[in-house]
Amino acid sequence: MYPTQAVFRPLTNRVLTGAGVRYARNLKPTSISTRNILTLKDHVYFSKATAEGPGRNGIVKSFGDSPLELKMAMPKAAGGKGDGQNPEQLFAMGYASCFLGALQLAAARANKKELAENAKVTANVFLGHPSEPDIDGFGLRVELTVEGCNNDEVIAAAHEFCPYSRALKHGAEVTVTKA
């Protein structure tokens, strides 16, 4: 099954609410809620990536210690050629790697380092249409599977510590500017 074609509209008619981005015309004054987001007092690492070309079928480059350049492509299941990587793959890779590091740190902090030494984390990232009819475009759903660590407290602590989990649970500060 192929998803319907995405409809893009300017951001000027949108309002950020606790449930995500919605069209202002669909909001009732009582439905706007606030959500605190996690902000940073400082940073210990900075990463930069640039995408160019025909959107999801262009090139993405990262800079820094170990530069990386990838050809991007819409997945076949979404109507593309599938001859490159896609943002969902990159998100899944980053989340799985980050969560594994958080899991190992949580186990070490609990003096149970051996619980996560051979652990493996799989992240499944799903791109799809939001079930709420007032939200246009696409959304993500993430499923994490932890293998090799059966301690629920360590897994929960990792979920609380992992920056990807925090961004999805608490929100992340995002600033969009024009160059």
XYZ file of C-alpha atoms in Angstrom:
179
model
C 0.000 0.000 0.000
C 1.420 3.379 -0.985
C 0.773 6.437 1.162
C -1.072 9.348 -0.326
C 0.962 12.197 -1.717
C 2.078 14.625 0.979
C 0.574 18.075 0.919
C 2.929 20.810 2.097
C 1.610 24.099 3.389
C 3.480 27.134 4.703
C 4.259 27.165 8.408
C 2.656 30.595 8.881
C -0.785 29.083 9.587
C 0.472 26.563 12.130
C 0.566 26.685 15.906
C 2.797 24.526 18.091
C 0.781 22.806 20.785
C 1.412 19.996 23.208
C 0.108 17.499 20.675
C 2.351 18.770 17.854
C 1.941 21.100 14.908
C -1.634 21.787 13.863
C -3.355 24.227 11.599
C -4.511 27.291 13.479
C -7.868 27.253 11.684
C -8.646 23.814 13.181
C -7.847 24.788 16.749
C -10.387 25.788 19.293
C -9.079 28.293 21.863
C -9.514 25.732 24.648
C -7.546 23.017 22.806
C -4.184 24.830 22.929
C -2.050 23.396 25.681
C 1.484 24.126 26.696
C 4.266 21.610 26.998
C 7.568 22.225 28.670
C 10.516 21.283 26.539
C 13.965 20.200 27.550
C 16.444 23.044 27.031
C 20.230 22.988 27.299
C 22.312 25.114 29.665
C 25.448 24.179 27.697
C 26.616 21.589 25.183
C 29.434 19.053 25.158
C 29.229 18.155 21.466
C 28.016 19.807 18.296
C 27.141 18.029 15.053
C 26.406 19.627 11.711
C 24.801 18.114 8.639
C 23.693 19.719 5.385
C 21.128 18.356 2.949
C 20.956 19.599 -0.642
C 19.465 18.580 -3.938
C 15.963 17.260 -4.573
C 14.815 16.879 -0.950
C 14.604 13.290 0.192
C 16.378 12.237 -3.012
C 19.376 14.522 -2.581
C 22.684 14.339 -0.752
C 23.278 14.723 2.967
C 26.698 15.483 4.407
C 27.891 15.534 7.985
C 30.980 17.360 9.153
C 33.314 16.951 12.102
C 35.589 14.190 13.350
C 34.565 11.663 10.728
C 32.737 13.310 7.808
C 30.064 11.283 6.064
C 28.223 11.787 2.769
C 25.176 9.753 1.792
C 22.875 9.604 -1.192
C 19.300 9.887 0.042
C 16.287 8.246 -1.586
C 12.616 7.748 -0.871
C 11.968 4.141 0.172
C 10.296 1.917 -2.412
C 7.367 1.422 -0.039
C 6.775 5.189 -0.115
C 6.851 5.362 -3.908
C 10.577 6.042 -4.366
C 13.388 4.136 -6.050
C 14.914 3.002 -2.754
C 18.434 3.398 -4.150
C 19.836 5.304 -1.180
C 19.396 5.921 2.513
C 16.438 7.734 4.038
C 15.992 9.879 7.163
C 14.095 7.135 8.982
C 17.041 4.749 8.583
C 19.426 7.369 9.929
C 17.116 8.148 12.847
C 16.801 4.428 13.682
C 20.577 3.991 13.564
C 21.189 6.995 15.788
C 18.501 6.027 18.295
C 19.634 2.393 18.543
C 23.254 3.404 19.055
C 22.428 6.122 21.573
C 20.061 3.890 23.554
C 22.692 1.126 23.716
C 25.187 3.591 25.161
C 22.593 4.794 27.684
C 21.782 1.176 28.585
C 25.430 0.362 29.244
C 25.845 3.540 31.302
C 22.701 2.797 33.329
C 23.939 -0.738 34.048
C 27.353 0.583 35.132
C 25.729 3.193 37.411
C 23.684 0.388 39.032
C 26.917 -1.582 39.597
C 25.599 -4.212 37.161
C 27.838 -3.471 34.180
C 27.811 -7.117 33.099
C 24.035 -6.933 32.445
C 24.499 -4.796 29.335
C 27.957 -5.773 28.067
C 26.518 -7.992 25.318
C 23.237 -6.175 24.843
C 21.836 -5.280 21.448
C 19.256 -2.573 20.711
C 17.061 -2.556 17.620
C 15.102 0.550 16.670
C 12.175 0.242 14.294
C 11.082 3.619 12.932
C 7.758 3.815 11.136
C 6.777 6.679 8.839
C 3.049 7.068 8.437
C 0.000 9.263 8.527
C -1.048 10.618 11.934
C -4.280 9.131 13.265
C -5.457 12.589 14.344
C -7.265 14.111 11.355
C -6.199 17.710 12.085
C -2.484 16.926 11.682
C -1.321 17.062 8.073
C 1.661 15.223 6.564
C 3.518 12.377 8.192
C 4.551 11.286 11.671
C 6.888 8.757 13.246
C 6.385 5.824 15.552
C 9.382 4.178 17.200
C 9.691 0.713 18.713
C 12.867 -0.176 20.636
C 13.787 -3.794 21.346
C 16.495 -4.604 23.894
C 18.191 -7.993 23.696
C 20.732 -9.357 26.144
C 19.616 -7.239 29.127
C 16.560 -8.390 31.075
C 16.720 -5.878 33.930
C 13.640 -3.627 33.705
C 15.109 -0.996 36.041
C 18.272 -0.641 33.954
C 16.209 -0.421 30.748
C 13.926 2.218 32.302
C 16.935 4.215 33.515
C 18.420 4.068 30.019
C 15.151 5.318 28.553
C 15.180 8.260 30.984
C 18.837 9.082 30.192
C 18.981 8.599 26.392
C 18.878 11.971 24.538
C 16.713 10.493 21.749
C 14.187 9.196 24.286
C 14.223 12.532 26.071
C 13.672 14.458 22.840
C 10.679 12.309 21.959
C 9.239 12.325 25.473
C 9.955 15.900 26.559
C 10.462 17.664 23.247
C 13.571 19.380 21.970
C 14.291 23.041 21.433
C 14.170 23.681 17.682
C 14.962 26.981 16.009
C 14.377 27.497 12.289
C 16.138 30.491 10.728
C 16.846 31.798 7.254
C 20.497 32.099 6.180
